[in-house]
Short mmCIF file of C-alpha atoms in Angstrom, two decimals:
data_model
loop_
_atom_site.label_atom_id
_atom_site.label_comp_id
_atom_site.label_asym_id
_atom_site.label_seq_id
_atom_site.Cartn_x
_atom_site.Cartn_y
_atom_site.Cartn_z
CA MET A 1 2.45 45.18 4.18
CA MET A 2 3.60 41.56 4.98
CA ARG A 3 6.66 40.06 4.90
CA VAL A 4 6.75 36.77 3.82
CA ALA A 5 9.53 34.24 3.64
CA VAL A 6 10.15 31.11 1.17
CA THR A 7 12.34 28.62 1.60
CA GLY A 8 12.71 26.20 -1.15
CA SER A 9 12.45 29.17 -3.74
CA SER A 10 13.57 27.65 -6.97
CA GLY A 11 11.60 24.69 -6.14
CA LEU A 12 8.62 23.69 -8.07
CA LEU A 13 6.28 25.08 -5.35
CA GLY A 14 8.77 27.81 -4.48
CA ARG A 15 8.74 29.32 -7.43
CA SER A 16 4.91 29.85 -8.08
CA LEU A 17 4.53 30.88 -4.93
CA VAL A 18 7.01 33.25 -4.60
CA ARG A 19 5.53 34.57 -8.20
CA HIS A 20 1.69 34.54 -6.45
CA LEU A 21 2.64 36.52 -3.43
CA CYS A 22 4.82 39.14 -5.28
CA ASN A 23 1.50 39.47 -7.81
CA ALA A 24 -0.64 39.92 -4.99
CA GLY A 25 1.94 42.65 -3.18
CA VAL A 26 3.44 40.78 -0.84
CA GLU A 27 7.14 41.22 0.14
CA VAL A 28 8.86 37.86 -0.08
CA CYS A 29 12.15 36.93 1.19
CA ALA A 30 13.13 33.97 -1.11
CA PHE A 31 15.88 31.65 0.32
CA ASP A 32 16.92 29.01 -2.54
CA HIS A 33 19.04 26.10 -2.29
CA SER A 34 21.72 27.46 -1.60
CA THR A 35 20.28 28.61 1.56
CA ASP A 36 21.53 26.27 4.79
CA ILE A 37 18.83 25.68 6.34
CA CYS A 38 20.77 23.79 8.86
CA GLY A 39 22.96 27.07 9.52
CA SER A 40 22.43 30.01 11.27
CA LEU A 41 18.42 31.70 9.59
CA THR A 42 18.77 34.94 11.56
CA ARG A 43 19.56 37.84 9.33
CA TRP A 44 17.22 36.12 6.19
CA LEU A 45 14.10 36.14 8.67
CA ARG A 46 14.72 39.16 11.11
CA GLY A 47 11.32 41.07 10.12
CA VAL A 48 9.89 38.16 8.32
CA ASP A 49 5.91 37.88 9.40
CA VAL A 50 5.56 34.84 7.98
CA CYS A 51 8.07 32.00 7.01
CA ILE A 52 6.40 29.36 4.72
CA HIS A 53 9.11 26.27 4.19
CA CYS A 54 9.14 24.58 1.20
CA ALA A 55 12.91 23.27 1.13
CA ALA A 56 12.99 19.68 1.16
CA ILE A 57 14.38 16.67 -0.79
CA ALA A 58 11.23 14.88 -1.90
CA ASP A 59 12.67 12.39 -4.28
CA VAL A 60 11.24 9.49 -2.19
CA ALA A 61 14.03 7.38 -4.33
CA ARG A 62 16.77 9.67 -3.52
CA CYS A 63 15.43 9.57 0.57
CA GLU A 64 15.68 5.92 0.32
CA ALA A 65 19.30 5.83 -1.00
CA ASN A 66 20.39 8.65 0.86
CA PRO A 67 18.36 8.54 4.13
CA ASP A 68 21.41 10.50 6.36
CA GLU A 69 20.79 12.92 3.69
CA ALA A 70 17.19 12.97 3.96
CA TRP A 71 17.51 12.87 7.84
CA ARG A 72 19.80 16.20 7.68
CA VAL A 73 17.57 18.05 5.66
CA ASN A 74 13.46 17.35 6.18
CA VAL A 75 14.21 16.55 9.65
CA THR A 76 17.41 18.39 11.12
CA GLY A 77 16.43 21.45 8.91
CA VAL A 78 12.88 21.80 10.02
CA ARG A 79 13.90 21.28 13.64
CA ASN A 80 16.52 24.74 12.76
CA VAL A 81 13.99 26.85 11.04
CA VAL A 82 11.31 26.11 14.13
CA ARG A 83 13.63 27.21 16.21
CA HIS A 84 14.42 30.38 14.47
CA CYS A 85 11.14 30.80 14.14
CA ARG A 86 10.31 30.55 17.52
CA ARG A 87 13.29 32.97 18.82
CA LEU A 88 12.33 35.93 16.41
CA GLY A 89 8.13 35.29 16.67
CA VAL A 90 8.14 34.15 13.09
CA ARG A 91 4.91 32.52 12.33
CA LEU A 92 5.83 28.81 10.53
CA VAL A 93 3.59 27.27 7.87
CA TYR A 94 5.58 24.10 6.98
CA ILE A 95 4.32 21.88 3.52
CA SER A 96 4.34 18.62 4.17
CA THR A 97 2.89 15.36 1.83
CA ASP A 98 0.41 12.80 1.59
CA ALA A 99 3.36 10.50 1.87
CA VAL A 100 2.88 10.63 5.41
CA PHE A 101 0.07 8.51 5.43
CA GLN A 102 -0.01 4.12 4.38
CA GLY A 103 -2.01 4.66 2.13
CA ALA A 104 -4.68 1.77 2.55
CA PRO A 105 -7.08 1.35 -0.79
CA ARG A 106 -10.49 3.13 -0.43
CA THR A 107 -9.03 5.41 2.58
CA TRP A 108 -9.14 9.32 2.58
CA TYR A 109 -7.37 10.75 5.25
CA GLY A 110 -8.56 14.14 6.79
CA GLU A 111 -6.28 15.88 9.32
CA SER A 112 -6.93 13.94 11.78
CA ALA A 113 -5.55 10.66 11.18
CA PRO A 114 -2.16 9.72 12.57
CA PRO A 115 0.71 9.03 10.16
CA ARG A 116 1.88 5.82 9.36
CA PRO A 117 4.55 6.20 6.49
CA LEU A 118 6.14 3.36 4.40
CA GLN A 119 9.36 4.92 3.35
CA VAL A 120 12.31 7.41 4.64
CA TYR A 121 10.57 10.14 3.11
CA GLY A 122 7.25 10.08 4.42
CA ARG A 123 8.92 9.51 7.57
CA THR A 124 11.19 11.97 7.23
CA LYS A 125 8.02 14.23 7.06
CA ALA A 126 5.77 12.73 9.77
CA LEU A 127 8.81 13.67 12.10
CA ALA A 128 9.24 17.05 11.01
CA GLU A 129 5.61 17.92 11.36
CA ARG A 130 6.04 16.84 14.55
CA GLU A 131 8.75 19.30 15.11
CA VAL A 132 6.65 21.63 13.72
CA GLY A 133 4.41 21.36 15.95
CA TYR A 134 6.69 22.72 18.98
CA ALA A 135 6.06 26.62 16.73
CA THR A 136 2.97 28.75 18.72
CA GLY A 137 0.35 29.92 15.42
CA SER A 138 2.10 27.34 12.59
CA ALA A 139 0.62 25.36 10.22
CA VAL A 140 1.38 22.25 8.90
CA VAL A 141 0.35 22.17 5.39
CA ARG A 142 -0.50 18.79 3.66
CA LEU A 143 0.13 18.51 -0.38
CA PRO A 144 -1.11 15.49 -2.89
CA LEU A 145 1.46 15.33 -6.25
CA LEU A 146 2.33 18.63 -7.77
CA PHE A 147 2.37 19.03 -11.08
CA GLY A 148 2.69 22.86 -13.77
CA ALA A 149 5.64 24.90 -14.82
CA GLY A 150 8.99 24.74 -12.79
CA PRO A 151 12.92 23.98 -13.18
CA ARG A 152 11.56 20.39 -14.64
CA ALA A 153 8.76 19.13 -16.91
CA THR A 154 6.02 17.58 -14.93
CA PHE A 155 4.65 14.71 -15.40
CA PRO A 156 1.34 16.12 -18.38
CA GLU A 157 4.53 17.72 -20.09
CA VAL A 158 6.93 14.55 -20.39
CA VAL A 159 4.15 12.51 -20.84
CA ALA A 160 2.39 14.56 -23.73
CA ARG A 161 6.01 15.15 -25.07
CA ALA A 162 6.63 11.55 -25.55
CA LEU A 163 3.02 10.59 -27.77
CA LEU A 164 3.53 13.26 -29.60
CA ALA A 165 7.67 11.67 -30.27
CA GLY A 166 5.59 8.37 -30.82
CA ARG A 167 6.92 6.97 -28.24
CA GLN A 168 5.30 4.68 -25.14
CA VAL A 169 4.70 5.43 -22.05
CA LEU A 170 5.33 3.19 -19.08
CA VAL A 171 3.38 4.62 -15.99
CA ASN A 172 2.13 3.16 -12.29
CA ALA A 173 -1.43 2.24 -13.43
CA ARG A 174 -2.56 0.67 -9.81
CA ASP A 175 -1.71 3.39 -6.74
CA THR A 176 -4.37 6.10 -6.38
CA ARG A 177 -2.98 10.09 -6.11
CA GLN A 178 -4.54 13.64 -6.64
CA PRO A 179 -2.78 15.25 -8.86
CA VAL A 180 -2.75 19.68 -8.01
CA LEU A 181 -1.76 22.45 -9.85
CA VAL A 182 1.08 23.96 -8.18
CA ASP A 183 -0.66 27.56 -9.47
CA ASP A 184 -3.82 26.16 -7.47
CA VAL A 185 -1.63 25.49 -4.54
CA ALA A 186 -0.20 28.72 -4.29
CA LEU A 187 -3.51 30.53 -4.33
CA CYS A 188 -4.90 28.52 -1.15
CA LEU A 189 -1.42 28.84 0.80
CA ALA A 190 -1.73 32.90 0.10
CA GLN A 191 -5.24 32.76 1.91
CA LEU A 192 -4.25 30.40 4.26
CA ILE A 193 -1.66 32.72 5.79
CA GLU A 194 -4.08 36.42 4.95
CA LYS A 195 -6.29 33.89 7.60
CA ASN A 196 -4.24 33.32 9.86
CA THR A 197 -4.58 29.47 9.81
CA HIS A 198 -2.57 27.06 11.92
CA GLY A 199 -2.87 23.46 13.01
CA ILE A 200 -3.19 20.48 10.12
CA VAL A 201 -4.32 21.57 6.80
CA HIS A 202 -4.60 19.76 3.53
CA VAL A 203 -4.82 21.16 0.36
CA ALA A 204 -5.64 19.17 -2.01
CA PRO A 205 -8.63 18.65 -5.06
CA ARG A 206 -11.65 16.29 -5.36
CA GLY A 207 -10.35 14.16 -8.12
CA ALA A 208 -7.80 11.51 -8.32
CA THR A 209 -6.72 8.85 -10.70
CA THR A 210 -3.99 6.50 -11.40
CA LYS A 211 -1.14 7.59 -13.28
CA TRP A 212 -2.02 5.40 -16.55
CA HIS A 213 -5.41 7.17 -16.34
CA TRP A 214 -4.08 10.54 -16.03
CA ALA A 215 -2.02 9.92 -19.13
CA ARG A 216 -4.88 8.33 -20.96
CA HIS A 217 -6.82 11.56 -20.56
CA ILE A 218 -3.74 13.46 -21.53
CA ALA A 219 -3.25 11.10 -24.84
CA GLY A 220 -7.43 12.00 -25.36
CA LEU A 221 -6.68 15.83 -25.30
CA ILE A 222 -3.63 15.93 -27.54
CA GLY A 223 -4.77 14.16 -29.75
CA ALA A 224 -2.40 11.23 -29.02
CA ASP A 225 -2.51 7.30 -29.40
CA ALA A 226 -3.28 6.56 -25.95
CA HIS A 227 -2.64 2.62 -26.55
CA ARG A 228 0.94 3.89 -26.55
CA VAL A 229 0.31 4.64 -22.61
CA LEU A 230 1.09 1.15 -20.75
CA ALA A 231 0.96 -0.22 -17.78
CA GLU A 232 4.22 -0.92 -15.97
CA PRO A 233 4.48 -4.54 -14.30
CA GLU A 234 3.22 -4.96 -10.36
CA GLY A 235 6.61 -4.92 -8.07
CA ILE A 236 8.47 -3.17 -10.77
CA GLY A 237 10.78 -2.15 -7.56
CA GLY A 238 11.72 0.78 -6.31
CA PRO A 239 10.62 2.55 -2.84
CA ARG A 240 7.16 1.23 -1.84
CA ARG A 241 4.43 4.11 -2.08
CA PRO A 242 1.16 4.42 -0.68
CA VAL A 243 -2.09 2.62 -2.94
CA HIS A 244 -3.70 5.26 -2.41
CA ALA A 245 -2.81 8.37 -0.72
CA CYS A 246 -5.80 10.30 -0.73
CA LEU A 247 -6.81 13.19 1.34
CA ALA A 248 -9.90 14.40 2.43
CA ALA A 249 -9.25 18.63 2.55
CA ASP A 250 -12.33 19.52 5.15
CA ARG A 251 -10.47 22.11 7.13
CA ILE A 252 -10.34 24.56 3.55
CA ALA A 253 -14.31 23.64 3.24
CA GLN A 254 -14.48 25.25 7.25
CA LEU A 255 -11.56 27.82 6.43
CA GLY A 256 -13.51 29.47 3.09
CA ILE A 257 -10.65 28.76 0.76
CA THR A 258 -10.87 28.44 -2.97
CA ARG A 259 -10.10 24.73 -3.52
CA PRO A 260 -7.71 23.75 -5.68
CA ARG A 261 -9.26 22.44 -9.46
CA SER A 262 -9.34 18.92 -10.14
CA TYR A 263 -6.55 17.27 -12.71
CA ASP A 264 -8.84 17.02 -15.77
CA VAL A 265 -9.82 20.96 -15.54
CA THR A 266 -6.47 21.89 -14.78
CA THR A 267 -4.49 19.25 -17.06
CA ARG A 268 -6.52 21.20 -20.13
CA TRP A 269 -5.07 24.32 -18.82
CA PHE A 270 -1.68 23.27 -18.59
CA LEU A 271 -0.92 21.74 -21.17
CA ARG A 272 -2.64 24.47 -23.71
CA SER A 273 -0.14 26.94 -21.25
CA ARG A 274 3.00 25.04 -22.42
CA GLY A 275 2.32 25.58 -26.18
CA PHE A 276 0.30 22.02 -27.38
CA THR A 277 -2.96 21.91 -29.14
CA LEU A 278 -5.32 19.86 -27.93
CA GLU A 279 -8.59 18.53 -28.88
CA SER A 280 -11.77 19.71 -29.07
CA ARG A 281 -13.10 16.41 -27.58
CA THR A 282 -12.93 15.20 -24.27
CA ALA A 283 -10.08 12.06 -23.68
CA ALA A 284 -11.09 8.60 -22.64
CA ALA A 285 -10.70 7.06 -19.66
#
């Protein structure tokens, strides 16, 4: 039986991944936020076949405000994981992000595109990718915007509850993203480790949207007033974000791995799973 270690197991992706692997009969060693990834990991990783490293500080604003903390976890921590995996012969799968790219308009970034991040978070993840490249047989998996059932409510649930309560929702109408259901990502990751995949892989759906269009889609699904979805003003502040952070997921098709479903399909499924009553009609764009 394969033995898989998952760091960041209490986070959105980690929780879904642990659940999926356990249901598939994989023996999982789960490391939550209490595990110091900068310390000794020998007793945690000994006897493990694969380590899926999900642990990171992914809050862009937090990374900008605390760059030293972001560096310690997102770069030094990864370097330490790489060192232990190399010494113990553990295959490493590192979870990265679309934020390693500049996000030029109308650009779809393939696996071979050179990283050019705009902010602290993206820079730490790009540097960590370089560290992972030193581990034999390792894989870097870049992901877009995740949503799903986790420790905190994610975008679709937050928007739906606000709209049903009669509140306005102020969202970004400029930046194009690829929302992906975390359960679909967990399925892809399980297939990647089963196929012993290495190198860089993008796991992303075909569809892309802005949060403004996505929120209006959610309004239509739950029968709420889409006019309560407002576009936030340009230059509202905060860290710079890619305008078009979209990943071309070419390798997963070549590898025969199930591509994540489009956000419109998975948003409907997710809201229904969270107990929302949905309209039978399709939401207006």
